[in-house]
Coordinates of C-alpha atoms in Angstrom, one line a residue:
Chain A
X1 CA 0.0 0.0 0.0
X2 CA 2.9 2.3 0.7
X3 CA 4.5 1.9 -2.7
X4 CA 1.2 1.9 -4.5
X5 CA 1.5 5.4 -6.0
X6 CA 4.6 4.3 -8.0
X7 CA 2.4 2.0 -10.1
X8 CA -0.9 3.7 -10.5
X9 CA -1.9 6.8 -12.5
X10 CA -2.3 10.1 -10.6
X11 CA -6.1 10.2 -11.1
X12 CA -6.4 7.1 -9.1
X13 CA -4.1 8.4 -6.4
X14 CA -6.3 11.4 -6.1
X15 CA -9.3 9.1 -5.7
X16 CA -7.5 7.2 -3.0
X17 CA -7.0 10.5 -1.1
X18 CA -10.7 11.3 -1.3
X19 CA -11.5 7.8 -0.2
X20 CA -9.2 8.0 2.8
X21 CA -10.8 11.2 4.0
X22 CA -14.3 9.8 3.6
X23 CA -13.1 6.7 5.5
X24 CA -12.0 9.0 8.4
X25 CA -15.3 10.7 8.5
X26 CA -17.2 7.4 8.3
X27 CA -15.1 6.0 11.2
X28 CA -15.7 9.1 13.2
X29 CA -19.5 8.8 12.6
X30 CA -19.3 5.1 13.5
X31 CA -17.5 5.8 16.8
X32 CA -20.4 8.0 17.8
X33 CA -23.5 6.5 16.1
X34 CA -22.5 2.9 15.1
X35 CA -21.5 2.0 18.6
X36 CA -24.0 3.8 20.8
X37 CA -27.0 3.8 18.4
X38 CA -27.4 7.6 18.7
X39 CA -27.7 8.4 15.0
X40 CA -25.9 11.7 14.4
X41 CA -27.0 13.9 11.6
X42 CA -24.7 16.6 12.7
X43 CA -21.3 15.4 11.7
X44 CA -20.9 18.1 9.0
X45 CA -21.3 20.5 11.9
X46 CA -18.1 19.1 13.6
X47 CA -16.2 18.7 10.3
X48 CA -17.3 22.1 9.0
X49 CA -16.5 23.9 12.3
X50 CA -12.9 22.5 12.3
X51 CA -12.5 23.2 8.6
X52 CA -13.8 26.8 8.8
X53 CA -11.7 27.7 11.9
X54 CA -8.5 26.4 10.3
X55 CA -9.3 27.9 6.9
X56 CA -10.2 31.3 8.3
X57 CA -7.1 31.6 10.5
X58 CA -4.6 30.3 8.0
X59 CA -5.0 32.7 5.1
X60 CA -5.7 36.2 4.1
X61 CA -7.8 36.8 1.1
X62 CA -8.1 40.1 -0.8
X63 CA -11.7 40.7 0.1
X64 CA -11.3 40.0 3.8
X65 CA -10.6 42.7 6.4
X66 CA -7.0 42.3 7.7
X67 CA -6.8 39.7 10.5
X68 CA -4.3 37.5 12.2
X69 CA -2.8 34.8 10.0
X70 CA -1.3 31.7 11.6
X71 CA 0.7 28.9 10.1
X72 CA -1.0 25.6 9.5
X73 CA 0.6 23.7 12.4
X74 CA -1.2 26.0 14.7
X75 CA -4.5 26.4 12.9
X76 CA -5.2 22.7 12.4
X77 CA -5.0 21.9 16.1
X78 CA -7.1 25.0 16.7
X79 CA -9.6 23.7 14.2
X80 CA -9.7 20.3 16.0
X81 CA -10.1 22.1 19.3
X82 CA -13.0 24.1 17.9
X83 CA -14.7 20.9 16.8
X84 CA -14.3 19.4 20.3
X85 CA -15.2 22.7 22.1
X86 CA -18.1 23.5 19.8
X87 CA -19.3 20.0 20.0
X88 CA -19.1 19.9 23.8
X89 CA -20.8 23.2 24.2
X90 CA -23.6 22.8 21.7
X91 CA -23.9 19.2 20.9
X92 CA -23.6 17.7 24.3
X93 CA -26.8 19.0 25.8
X94 CA -28.6 17.0 23.1
X95 CA -27.1 13.8 24.6
X96 CA -29.8 14.2 27.3
X97 CA -32.4 13.2 24.8
X98 CA -32.7 9.8 23.2
X99 CA -33.4 8.2 19.8
X100 CA -34.9 10.4 17.1
X101 CA -34.7 13.5 19.2
X102 CA -30.9 13.4 19.3
X103 CA -30.8 13.0 15.5
X104 CA -33.1 16.0 15.0
X105 CA -31.1 18.2 17.3
X106 CA -27.8 17.3 15.6
X107 CA -29.3 18.1 12.2
X108 CA -30.5 21.4 13.6
X109 CA -26.9 22.3 14.7
X110 CA -25.7 21.7 11.2
X111 CA -28.4 23.9 9.7
X112 CA -27.8 26.7 12.3
X113 CA -24.0 26.8 11.6
X114 CA -24.7 26.8 7.9
X115 CA -27.0 29.8 8.2
X116 CA -24.8 31.7 10.6
X117 CA -21.7 31.3 8.4
X118 CA -23.7 32.6 5.4
X119 CA -25.3 35.5 7.2
X120 CA -23.0 36.7 10.0
X121 CA -19.9 38.6 8.9
X122 CA -19.8 37.3 5.3
X123 CA -16.8 39.6 4.8
X124 CA -14.8 37.2 7.0
X125 CA -16.3 33.8 6.1
X126 CA -16.8 34.5 2.4
X127 CA -20.6 34.0 2.9
X128 CA -22.2 31.9 0.2
X129 CA -19.1 31.7 -1.9
X130 CA -16.8 30.3 0.9
X131 CA -13.1 30.8 1.1
X132 CA -10.8 30.0 -1.9
X133 CA -7.1 29.5 -2.3
X134 CA -6.3 28.1 1.2
X135 CA -2.7 27.0 1.9
X136 CA -2.0 23.3 1.5
X137 CA -0.3 21.1 4.0
X138 CA 1.6 19.3 1.3
X139 CA 1.3 19.7 -2.4
X140 CA 1.0 17.1 -5.1
X141 CA -1.1 14.0 -5.3
X142 CA 1.5 11.5 -4.0
X143 CA 2.5 13.4 -0.8
X144 CA -1.2 14.0 -0.1
X145 CA -1.8 10.3 -0.6
X146 CA 0.8 9.4 2.1
X147 CA -0.6 12.1 4.4
X148 CA -4.2 10.9 4.1
X149 CA -3.2 7.3 4.5
X150 CA -1.2 8.1 7.6
X151 CA -4.1 10.0 9.1
X152 CA -6.5 7.3 8.3
X153 CA -4.4 4.6 9.9
X154 CA -3.8 6.7 13.0
X155 CA -7.5 7.2 13.4
X156 CA -8.3 3.6 12.6
X157 CA -5.8 2.2 15.0
X158 CA -6.8 4.6 17.7
X159 CA -10.5 3.9 17.4
X160 CA -10.0 0.2 16.9
X161 CA -8.0 0.0 20.1
X162 CA -10.8 1.8 22.0
X163 CA -13.4 -0.4 20.5
X164 CA -11.5 -3.6 21.6
X165 CA -11.4 -2.3 25.1
X166 CA -14.1 -2.5 27.8
X167 CA -15.2 0.9 26.6
X168 CA -16.2 -0.6 23.3
X169 CA -18.2 -3.2 25.1
X170 CA -20.1 -0.7 27.2
X171 CA -20.9 1.4 24.1
X172 CA -22.2 -1.7 22.3
X173 CA -24.3 -2.5 25.3
X174 CA -25.7 1.1 25.3
X175 CA -27.0 0.5 21.8
X176 CA -28.7 -2.7 22.7
X177 CA -30.4 -1.5 25.9
X178 CA -29.4 1.7 27.6
X179 CA -31.6 1.2 30.6
X180 CA -30.0 -2.1 31.5
X181 CA -26.6 -0.6 31.3
X182 CA -27.7 2.3 33.5
X183 CA -29.3 -0.2 35.9
X184 CA -26.1 -2.1 36.3
X185 CA -24.5 0.9 37.8
X186 CA -22.6 2.3 34.8
X187 CA -22.9 6.0 34.0
X188 CA -24.0 5.8 30.4
X189 CA -23.7 9.6 30.1
X190 CA -19.9 9.4 30.7
X191 CA -19.4 6.7 28.2
X192 CA -21.5 8.5 25.6
X193 CA -19.5 11.7 26.3
X194 CA -16.3 9.8 25.7
X195 CA -17.5 8.3 22.5
X196 CA -18.7 11.7 21.4
X197 CA -15.4 13.3 22.3
X198 CA -13.4 10.8 20.3
X199 CA -15.8 11.2 17.4
X200 CA -15.4 15.0 17.5
X201 CA -11.6 14.8 17.6
X202 CA -11.4 12.5 14.6
X203 CA -14.1 14.5 12.7
X204 CA -12.2 17.7 13.4
X205 CA -8.9 16.1 12.4
X206 CA -10.3 14.9 9.1
X207 CA -12.2 18.1 8.4
X208 CA -9.2 20.4 9.0
X209 CA -6.8 18.3 6.8
X210 CA -9.5 17.7 4.2
X211 CA -10.2 21.4 3.7
X212 CA -6.5 22.1 3.3
X213 CA -6.3 19.3 0.8
X214 CA -9.1 20.7 -1.2
X215 CA -7.7 24.2 -0.6
X216 CA -11.2 25.7 -0.5
X217 CA -14.3 25.6 1.5
X218 CA -17.9 26.6 0.8
X219 CA -21.0 26.3 3.0
X220 CA -22.9 24.6 0.2
X221 CA -20.5 21.7 0.1
X222 CA -19.6 21.5 3.7
X223 CA -23.2 21.5 5.1
X224 CA -25.2 19.7 2.4
X225 CA -27.5 16.7 3.0
X226 CA -25.5 14.9 0.3
X227 CA -22.2 15.1 2.2
X228 CA -24.0 14.0 5.4
X229 CA -25.4 11.0 3.6
X230 CA -22.1 10.1 2.0
X231 CA -20.7 9.7 5.5
X232 CA -23.6 7.8 6.9
X233 CA -23.9 5.5 3.8
X234 CA -20.1 4.7 3.8
X235 CA -20.4 3.7 7.5
X236 CA -23.6 1.7 6.9
X237 CA -22.3 0.0 3.7
X238 CA -19.2 -1.1 5.5
X239 CA -21.0 -2.2 8.7
X240 CA -22.0 0.0 11.6
X241 CA -20.2 -0.5 14.9
X242 CA -17.1 -2.2 13.4
X243 CA -14.5 0.6 12.7
X244 CA -12.9 -1.6 10.0
X245 CA -16.2 -1.7 8.0
X246 CA -16.4 2.1 7.5
X247 CA -12.9 2.1 6.0
X248 CA -14.0 -0.3 3.4
X249 CA -17.2 1.6 3.0
X250 CA -15.3 4.8 2.3
X251 CA -13.1 3.3 -0.4
X252 CA -16.0 1.3 -1.9
X253 CA -18.3 4.3 -2.2
X254 CA -15.6 6.6 -3.7
X255 CA -14.6 4.1 -6.3
X256 CA -18.0 2.8 -7.2
X257 CA -19.2 6.4 -7.8
X258 CA -16.1 7.1 -9.9
X259 CA -16.3 4.0 -12.0
X260 CA -20.0 4.4 -12.6
X261 CA -19.2 7.8 -14.2
X262 CA -18.8 6.5 -17.8
X263 CA -22.0 4.4 -17.7
X264 CA -24.4 6.7 -15.9
X265 CA -24.5 10.4 -16.6
X266 CA -24.7 13.1 -14.0
X267 CA -27.9 12.8 -12.1
X268 CA -28.5 9.2 -13.1
X269 CA -25.4 8.2 -11.2
X270 CA -26.6 9.9 -8.0
X271 CA -30.0 8.3 -8.5
X272 CA -28.5 4.8 -8.8
X273 CA -26.3 5.5 -5.8
X274 CA -29.3 6.5 -3.6
X275 CA -31.3 3.6 -4.8
X276 CA -28.5 1.1 -4.0
X277 CA -28.0 2.8 -0.6
X278 CA -31.7 2.3 0.3
X279 CA -31.5 -1.4 -0.6
X280 CA -28.4 -1.9 1.4
X281 CA -29.9 -0.1 4.5
X282 CA -33.0 -2.2 4.2
X283 CA -31.7 -5.6 3.2
X284 CA -28.2 -5.7 4.6
X285 CA -28.3 -3.3 7.6
X286 CA -25.0 -4.9 8.8
X287 CA -23.2 -4.0 5.6
X288 CA -20.3 -5.8 4.1
X289 CA -18.9 -6.6 7.5
X290 CA -22.1 -8.7 8.0
X291 CA -21.7 -10.3 4.6
X292 CA -18.1 -11.3 5.4
X293 CA -19.2 -12.7 8.7
X294 CA -22.0 -14.7 7.0
X295 CA -19.6 -16.2 4.6
X296 CA -17.1 -17.1 7.3
X297 CA -19.7 -18.8 9.4
X298 CA -20.9 -20.7 6.3
X299 CA -17.4 -22.0 5.8
X300 CA -17.2 -23.0 9.4
X301 CA -20.4 -24.9 9.1
X302 CA -19.1 -26.8 6.1
X303 CA -15.9 -27.7 7.8
X304 CA -17.8 -29.1 10.8
X305 CA -20.3 -30.9 8.7
X306 CA -23.1 -28.5 9.3
X307 CA -23.7 -29.5 12.9
X308 CA -22.4 -26.4 14.7
X309 CA -24.3 -23.2 14.2
X310 CA -23.1 -19.8 15.2
Chain B
X1 CA -45.9 44.7 13.0
X2 CA -49.3 44.0 11.4
X3 CA -47.4 42.5 8.5
X4 CA -45.6 40.1 10.8
X5 CA -48.9 39.1 12.5
X6 CA -50.8 38.4 9.3
X7 CA -48.0 36.9 7.3
X8 CA -46.9 34.8 10.3
X9 CA -50.4 33.4 10.7
X10 CA -50.4 32.5 7.0
X11 CA -47.1 30.7 7.1
X12 CA -47.9 29.0 10.4
X13 CA -50.9 27.4 8.8
X14 CA -48.9 25.9 6.0
X15 CA -46.2 24.6 8.5
X16 CA -48.9 23.1 10.7
X17 CA -50.1 21.1 7.8
X18 CA -46.7 19.8 6.9
X19 CA -45.8 19.0 10.5
X20 CA -49.1 17.4 11.3
X21 CA -48.6 14.5 8.9
X22 CA -45.0 14.1 10.2
X23 CA -46.1 13.9 13.8
X24 CA -49.1 11.5 13.2
X25 CA -46.8 8.9 11.8
X26 CA -44.6 9.0 14.8
X27 CA -47.5 9.1 17.2
X28 CA -49.1 5.9 15.8
X29 CA -46.2 3.9 14.4
X30 CA -43.2 5.1 16.6
X31 CA -41.0 5.9 13.6
X32 CA -40.1 9.1 11.9
X33 CA -40.7 9.4 8.2
X34 CA -38.0 11.8 6.9
X35 CA -39.3 11.4 3.3
X36 CA -42.4 13.3 4.4
X37 CA -40.9 16.6 3.1
X38 CA -40.0 14.7 0.0
X39 CA -43.7 14.0 -0.7
X40 CA -44.3 17.8 -0.2
X41 CA -41.8 18.5 -2.9
X42 CA -43.1 15.8 -5.3
X43 CA -46.7 17.1 -4.8
X44 CA -45.5 20.6 -5.7
X45 CA -43.9 19.4 -8.9
X46 CA -46.9 17.3 -9.8
X47 CA -49.2 20.2 -9.4
X48 CA -47.0 22.3 -11.5
X49 CA -46.8 19.7 -14.2
X50 CA -50.6 18.9 -14.2
X51 CA -51.7 22.5 -14.0
X52 CA -49.2 24.4 -16.2
X53 CA -47.4 21.9 -18.4
X54 CA -50.4 19.7 -19.2
X55 CA -52.9 22.6 -18.7
X56 CA -55.5 20.6 -16.7
X57 CA -58.1 22.3 -14.6
X58 CA -57.2 23.2 -11.0
X59 CA -59.4 20.5 -9.5
X60 CA -57.8 17.7 -11.6
X61 CA -54.3 19.0 -10.7
X62 CA -55.2 18.9 -7.0
X63 CA -56.3 15.3 -7.4
X64 CA -53.2 14.3 -9.3
X65 CA -50.8 16.0 -6.8
X66 CA -52.5 14.6 -3.7
X67 CA -53.0 11.2 -5.3
X68 CA -49.3 10.9 -6.2
X69 CA -48.3 12.0 -2.7
X70 CA -50.7 9.4 -1.1
X71 CA -49.4 6.7 -3.4
X72 CA -45.8 7.5 -2.4
X73 CA -46.6 7.4 1.3
X74 CA -48.4 4.1 0.9
X75 CA -45.6 2.7 -1.2
X76 CA -43.1 3.7 1.4
X77 CA -45.1 2.0 4.2
X78 CA -46.0 -1.2 2.3
X79 CA -42.6 -1.4 0.6
X80 CA -40.4 -1.7 3.7
X81 CA -41.3 0.5 6.6
X82 CA -44.0 -2.0 7.7
X83 CA -41.3 -4.6 8.4
X84 CA -39.0 -2.2 10.2
X85 CA -41.3 -0.6 12.8
X86 CA -39.2 -2.3 15.5
X87 CA -36.0 -0.7 14.1
X88 CA -36.4 3.1 14.0
X89 CA -32.8 3.6 12.9
X90 CA -33.3 1.7 9.6
X91 CA -36.5 3.7 8.9
X92 CA -34.8 6.9 9.8
X93 CA -31.8 6.5 7.5
X94 CA -33.7 4.8 4.6
X95 CA -36.4 7.5 4.5
X96 CA -33.8 10.3 4.5
X97 CA -32.1 8.6 1.5
X98 CA -35.6 8.3 0.0
X99 CA -36.1 12.0 0.3
X100 CA -32.7 12.6 -1.5
X101 CA -33.7 10.0 -4.1
X102 CA -37.0 11.8 -4.8
X103 CA -34.9 15.0 -5.3
X104 CA -32.8 13.2 -7.8
X105 CA -35.9 11.9 -9.7
X106 CA -37.3 15.5 -9.8
X107 CA -33.9 16.7 -11.1
X108 CA -34.0 14.1 -13.8
X109 CA -37.6 14.9 -14.8
X110 CA -37.5 18.7 -14.5
X111 CA -33.8 19.7 -14.4
X112 CA -32.1 21.7 -11.6
X113 CA -33.3 25.2 -12.3
X114 CA -35.7 27.1 -10.1
X115 CA -39.2 27.0 -11.4
X116 CA -41.6 29.7 -10.4
X117 CA -45.1 28.3 -10.0
X118 CA -48.0 30.7 -10.8
X119 CA -50.3 31.1 -7.8
X120 CA -53.2 28.7 -7.4
X121 CA -55.5 31.6 -6.7
X122 CA -54.7 34.9 -8.4
X123 CA -54.7 38.4 -7.0
X124 CA -53.9 40.2 -3.8
X125 CA -56.0 41.5 -0.9
X126 CA -55.2 44.8 0.8
X127 CA -55.4 44.6 4.6
X128 CA -54.4 47.1 7.2
X129 CA -52.2 49.0 4.8
X130 CA -50.4 45.9 3.4
X131 CA -51.2 43.6 0.6
X132 CA -51.3 39.8 1.0
X133 CA -51.5 37.4 -1.9
X134 CA -54.8 35.6 -2.2
X135 CA -52.8 32.4 -2.9
X136 CA -51.3 32.4 0.6
X137 CA -54.7 33.2 2.1
X138 CA -56.3 30.4 0.2
X139 CA -53.5 28.1 1.4
X140 CA -54.2 28.9 5.0
X141 CA -57.9 28.4 4.7
X142 CA -57.4 25.1 3.0
X143 CA -54.8 24.2 5.7
X144 CA -57.2 24.9 8.5
X145 CA -60.0 23.0 6.8
X146 CA -57.7 20.0 6.4
X147 CA -56.5 20.3 10.0
X148 CA -60.1 20.5 11.2
X149 CA -61.0 17.4 9.2
X150 CA -58.1 15.5 10.6
X151 CA -58.9 16.5 14.2
X152 CA -62.6 15.5 13.7
X153 CA -61.4 12.2 12.1
X154 CA -59.1 11.4 15.0
X155 CA -61.7 12.3 17.6
X156 CA -65.0 11.1 16.2
X157 CA -64.4 8.1 14.0
X158 CA -63.7 4.5 14.9
X159 CA -60.5 4.5 12.9
X160 CA -59.4 7.7 14.7
X161 CA -60.0 6.2 18.0
X162 CA -58.0 3.1 16.9
X163 CA -55.1 5.4 16.0
X164 CA -55.1 7.1 19.4
X165 CA -55.4 3.7 21.1
X166 CA -52.4 2.4 19.2
X167 CA -50.4 5.5 20.1
X168 CA -51.2 5.1 23.8
X169 CA -50.8 1.4 24.2
X170 CA -49.9 -0.8 21.3
X171 CA -50.4 -4.1 23.0
X172 CA -53.6 -3.2 24.6
X173 CA -54.9 -1.9 21.3
X174 CA -54.1 -5.2 19.6
X175 CA -55.8 -7.2 22.3
X176 CA -59.0 -5.2 21.8
X177 CA -59.0 -6.3 18.2
X178 CA -57.4 -3.4 16.4
X179 CA -55.4 -4.4 13.3
X180 CA -52.2 -2.2 13.8
X181 CA -51.2 -2.7 10.1
X182 CA -54.4 -1.3 8.8
X183 CA -54.3 1.7 11.2
X184 CA -50.7 2.4 10.3
X185 CA -51.5 2.3 6.6
X186 CA -54.4 4.7 7.1
X187 CA -52.2 7.0 9.1
X188 CA -49.6 7.0 6.3
X189 CA -52.2 7.6 3.7
X190 CA -53.6 10.6 5.6
X191 CA -50.1 11.9 6.2
X192 CA -49.4 11.6 2.4
X193 CA -52.6 13.5 1.6
X194 CA -51.6 16.3 4.0
X195 CA -48.2 16.5 2.4
X196 CA -49.9 16.7 -1.0
X197 CA -52.1 19.7 0.0
X198 CA -49.2 21.4 1.7
X199 CA -47.0 20.8 -1.4
X200 CA -49.4 22.5 -3.7
X201 CA -49.4 25.7 -1.7
X202 CA -45.8 25.5 -0.5
X203 CA -44.6 25.2 -4.1
X204 CA -46.3 28.5 -5.1
X205 CA -45.2 30.1 -1.8
X206 CA -41.5 29.6 -2.6
X207 CA -40.3 28.1 -5.9
X208 CA -39.6 24.6 -7.2
X209 CA -36.1 23.2 -6.8
X210 CA -35.0 19.6 -6.2
X211 CA -33.7 20.3 -2.7
X212 CA -36.7 22.3 -1.6
X213 CA -37.6 19.5 0.9
X214 CA -34.7 20.3 3.2
X215 CA -36.1 23.5 4.8
X216 CA -39.7 22.2 5.4
X217 CA -38.2 19.0 6.9
X218 CA -36.0 20.9 9.3
X219 CA -38.8 23.2 10.2
X220 CA -41.1 20.3 10.8
X221 CA -38.5 18.9 13.2
X222 CA -38.4 22.1 15.1
X223 CA -42.2 22.3 15.2
X224 CA -42.8 18.7 16.4
X225 CA -40.0 18.9 19.0
X226 CA -41.3 22.2 20.4
X227 CA -44.9 20.9 20.5
X228 CA -44.0 17.3 21.6
X229 CA -43.5 14.5 19.1
X230 CA -46.8 12.8 18.4
X231 CA -49.1 15.5 19.9
X232 CA -51.5 17.1 17.4
X233 CA -52.3 20.1 19.7
X234 CA -48.5 20.6 20.3
X235 CA -47.9 20.6 16.6
X236 CA -50.4 23.4 16.0
X237 CA -48.9 25.5 18.8
X238 CA -45.3 24.7 17.7
X239 CA -46.1 25.6 14.1
X240 CA -47.3 29.1 15.2
X241 CA -44.3 29.7 17.4
X242 CA -42.0 28.7 14.5
X243 CA -44.0 30.4 11.8
X244 CA -44.2 33.8 13.6
X245 CA -40.5 33.7 14.6
X246 CA -39.5 33.0 11.0
X247 CA -41.7 35.7 9.6
X248 CA -40.4 38.2 12.2
X249 CA -36.8 37.2 11.4
X250 CA -37.2 37.5 7.6
X251 CA -38.9 40.9 7.8
X252 CA -36.8 42.4 10.6
X253 CA -33.3 40.9 10.1
X254 CA -32.4 38.8 7.1
X255 CA -33.9 36.2 4.8
X256 CA -30.7 34.1 5.2
X257 CA -31.4 33.5 8.9
X258 CA -35.0 32.4 8.4
X259 CA -34.6 28.9 9.9
X260 CA -32.4 29.9 12.8
X261 CA -34.8 31.2 15.5
X262 CA -37.1 28.2 15.3
X263 CA -34.2 25.8 15.7
X264 CA -32.8 27.8 18.6
X265 CA -36.1 27.6 20.4
X266 CA -36.2 23.9 19.6
X267 CA -32.9 23.3 21.3
X268 CA -33.9 25.4 24.3
X269 CA -37.1 23.4 24.6
X270 CA -35.2 20.1 24.3
X271 CA -32.8 21.0 27.1
X272 CA -35.4 22.4 29.5
X273 CA -38.3 20.1 28.7
X274 CA -37.2 17.2 26.5
X275 CA -40.7 15.9 25.9
X276 CA -41.9 19.2 24.4
X277 CA -44.6 21.5 25.5
X278 CA -47.5 19.0 25.0
X279 CA -45.5 15.7 25.0
X280 CA -46.7 12.7 27.0

């Protein structure tokens, strides 16, 4: 995987970069929603907050009034801190409510931030048009490939480690029956807060680096329902609550969308994609991770002569 | 000030109609149908097509728009939601994708550009020094007639009582001989009809664009959360709070912030009183 860019064309390298970032977002979503069952519709809020803070602080555009400009190694951590801080301040009160209420509030946060960025001080945020010509962390497709891959593996290993620990077990238990977990003397709020914190850190990390990879940011792209659904669908296709699943989901989604391009034009491609996504959510809610598990248990059954199940 | 009051009342009626169908489905079935606002959009497009592209009379266009929207609601319920009532997450995500899918279909059929729909009812009415479009007034009258019919239906008919019974205690309702599947289907059909009526007037209130479902969906959230998810009275109150706030914001501050005050109130209500003003 490390020497891959030597053998493939640049266009595919660029695709791999996009896939790695989508995988980071999907894992971040999975940490929060896949494990605890609190479906977050507000991930673009966290991602967009980090991206906007880092983007705003790191460059000075002609149309903006003069302000402090900081180097990237300061603005990106600040962006992540903003995602965590903003998430804690605004998102966390919504953890008090359960199920659909939580999803509705998280979507509301995304919409509020979207509106505020457009309407409040457009001379700083760029308003509807967003901010162009941001500085890049590294330039060129191949260095960006290594950067995105490194980020993705860092996030994956970190989240995987957490999910293997007792914390992961508690979070899984919360999804199955929160009242029982609460009744057994575990503070579900603390565990949810921890999962949320991790999710916000990874979303912020991905968001800040992603926006400097794209070198631009606009509210229309950052806070769209399409972007939100890409993240959720990548996680669901891969398999919710598995961490490794969303990585696969991110790559699969990016490449399937790209390779459908010659066969299905423009809107037809998005149409087919949404249709397939609905079928996967309905018929294979466990995603590809579930399919792999099914195949594995099928082989196990064959080896043992079909007598042992499960 | 007068303008805020009158225009707020008009917008609130339309919002109440959209949110009512949304909250009924949750009250009876326990799931949220995020495609609801998608039906509103499809109905708006269908009315436009029937009335202005095909040139059919208004009554026929109404029937087509509402019929398509009811058909969509029934198809969603019978297609898969029926089998996933125990798993709200699947319904949640799949209906959100469905709303997006409906947007894609509308793009394929009508392209992405904004379409201005001529008003259903022509003309303006001067009132207290301001003028208000007859279209919006007609929309509000129709909205309130529909709301009244639904309230009467829920309170007076056998099926309406079955709906309320199912919302209160599912198991008890089944034991007393209520077929939950039939009641759910009726609820979805009514909700689809409400979305259809709302779509006709909402389309001419704004303009047609394939992502026009996002704002009504988010405002419906705010309304039902403020009022209490599943409560009809709460929805009517919530719709007026949100409608007046939105009108005041648009007229006094900026059109770009139109959705913000409603959402802020929703968050305050959720933190202080998570079940909403009228929630059980």
